[in-house]
């Protein structure tokens, strides 16, 4: 990252090679439009190229920061366009199948990220379906708690509780990853 | 909004699911509350990991070419002094020196402006200086408190070199990736010198803080977020204020992390 400050194109190329697919996947899953997702990837990476200091190190390591940027940008996009795509929640088993294979070496991901992915999928699989559903609607669907309550025809208090309990469980299951994030 | 309200809301906030007014109230509270700020950070890191659950879709090859070509076009335009090829060749220390020089020039100009304004508004100048000094002290106290308040704060007492009588303690939080050095009885500085705090990484030493002090005491906050490698030790030496790539003399205070 530091090399980007000095407009090191080779460093930028490496950064894209490492995380380009991850950012694209995140944007695509949320906006559900390949062209729009590509525009976002371009915007995100070029913004990073112009302003590498926009990376806020205190918010975790670079890859998770970058995908958060992609997620937030994509959610802003669908909110501003009022294009709400129903987030199709795939089961962890389905997602495992969609992945090149979490057991094989994925050239697009570092080993650390691939390990993290396995743990995140396992943590999500360990959640009760109703908790997982509200978390995914919020994070990937860009819905507020109020909107989720309306969507699911559930009381707002129930949605809040599900989010809180689900996130608590995720935090507990992902503690080693969060430590890694903080390292 | 109080700490209890924040606790109730922070997971929804981290997921981007809080209502706008609630989010704003939470942000206001967390800005001034170290503990809530920490909790919020952790919730946000948890939320960020969720994106890793998505199936990976390869981005089209043409996209990579477009982005790199645009980046290339931008780098070939005339840019600031920082990006001059000679600086790129000279690498980090020279670029850092250029940074320092540019910053010093900016500071000098700012100081010049300040004096001009102060000539016209003496009272305000005094007041501003007091406020600024207080703000600086407060900011350091806030940083120190943030490190102290971290649930994983660790302490390491630095040992003085033979003949030195300095005292130094290093506190750090792996969680918030911040550190704080406190020193007293430090050796006297000559004009143009600073106390330089180093993190030792094998054969290398990474300068992490410079302290100017006239009374033999010093404290410095350290942002460890960009440090990828685990340091083996911490040391403090007297260096020229212009900066040094590595300690020019034996650190007068040192401690090893190997005992952790």
CSV table of N, CA and C in Angstrom, one decimal, chain B residues 13 42 65 81-82 85 97 128 136 142-144 161 177 189 191 196 204 206 233 260:
chain,number,residue,atom,x,y,z
B,13,UNK,N,-25.7,-1.0,13.0
B,13,UNK,CA,-25.0,0.1,12.3
B,13,UNK,C,-23.8,-0.5,11.5
B,42,UNK,N,-14.9,-3.1,16.2
B,42,UNK,CA,-14.9,-4.6,16.2
B,42,UNK,C,-16.2,-5.1,15.4
B,65,UNK,N,-7.4,-4.3,-17.8
B,65,UNK,CA,-6.7,-3.5,-18.8
B,65,UNK,C,-7.1,-2.0,-18.7
B,81,UNK,N,5.7,17.1,-6.9
B,81,UNK,CA,7.1,16.8,-6.7
B,81,UNK,C,7.3,15.4,-6.2
B,82,UNK,N,6.3,14.9,-5.4
B,82,UNK,CA,6.5,13.6,-4.8
B,82,UNK,C,6.7,12.5,-5.8
B,85,UNK,N,10.4,11.2,-11.0
B,85,UNK,CA,11.1,9.9,-11.2
B,85,UNK,C,12.4,9.8,-10.3
B,97,UNK,N,12.1,12.3,3.1
B,97,UNK,CA,12.7,13.6,3.4
B,97,UNK,C,12.0,14.7,2.6
B,128,UNK,N,-5.5,31.7,20.9
B,128,UNK,CA,-5.4,30.6,20.0
B,128,UNK,C,-4.2,29.7,20.4
B,136,UNK,N,-3.6,20.1,21.9
B,136,UNK,CA,-2.5,19.1,21.7
B,136,UNK,C,-2.4,18.2,22.8
B,142,UNK,N,-6.0,11.9,25.2
B,142,UNK,CA,-7.0,11.0,24.6
B,142,UNK,C,-6.4,9.7,24.0
B,143,UNK,N,-5.3,9.9,23.3
B,143,UNK,CA,-4.6,8.8,22.7
B,143,UNK,C,-4.1,7.8,23.8
B,144,UNK,N,-3.5,8.4,24.8
B,144,UNK,CA,-3.0,7.6,25.9
B,144,UNK,C,-4.1,6.8,26.6
B,161,UNK,N,20.4,1.7,28.9
B,161,UNK,CA,21.8,1.2,28.5
B,161,UNK,C,22.7,1.5,29.7
B,177,UNK,N,-4.2,-1.6,17.7
B,177,UNK,CA,-3.0,-1.4,16.9
B,177,UNK,C,-2.4,0.1,17.1
B,189,UNK,N,18.9,17.0,25.4
B,189,UNK,CA,19.0,17.1,24.0
B,189,UNK,C,19.7,18.4,23.6
B,191,UNK,N,20.3,21.4,20.6
B,191,UNK,CA,19.3,22.0,19.6
B,191,UNK,C,19.3,21.1,18.4
B,196,UNK,N,14.2,9.6,19.4
B,196,UNK,CA,13.6,8.8,18.3
B,196,UNK,C,13.2,7.4,18.8
B,204,UNK,N,16.7,-4.5,10.7
B,204,UNK,CA,16.2,-3.1,10.5
B,204,UNK,C,15.6,-2.5,11.7
B,206,UNK,N,12.7,0.5,12.5
B,206,UNK,CA,11.7,1.3,11.9
B,206,UNK,C,11.4,2.5,12.9
B,233,UNK,N,11.8,-5.8,19.1
B,233,UNK,CA,12.2,-5.0,20.2
B,233,UNK,C,11.8,-3.5,20.0
B,260,UNK,N,7.4,-12.0,25.8
B,260,UNK,CA,6.0,-12.0,25.9
B,260,UNK,C,5.4,-13.4,25.9
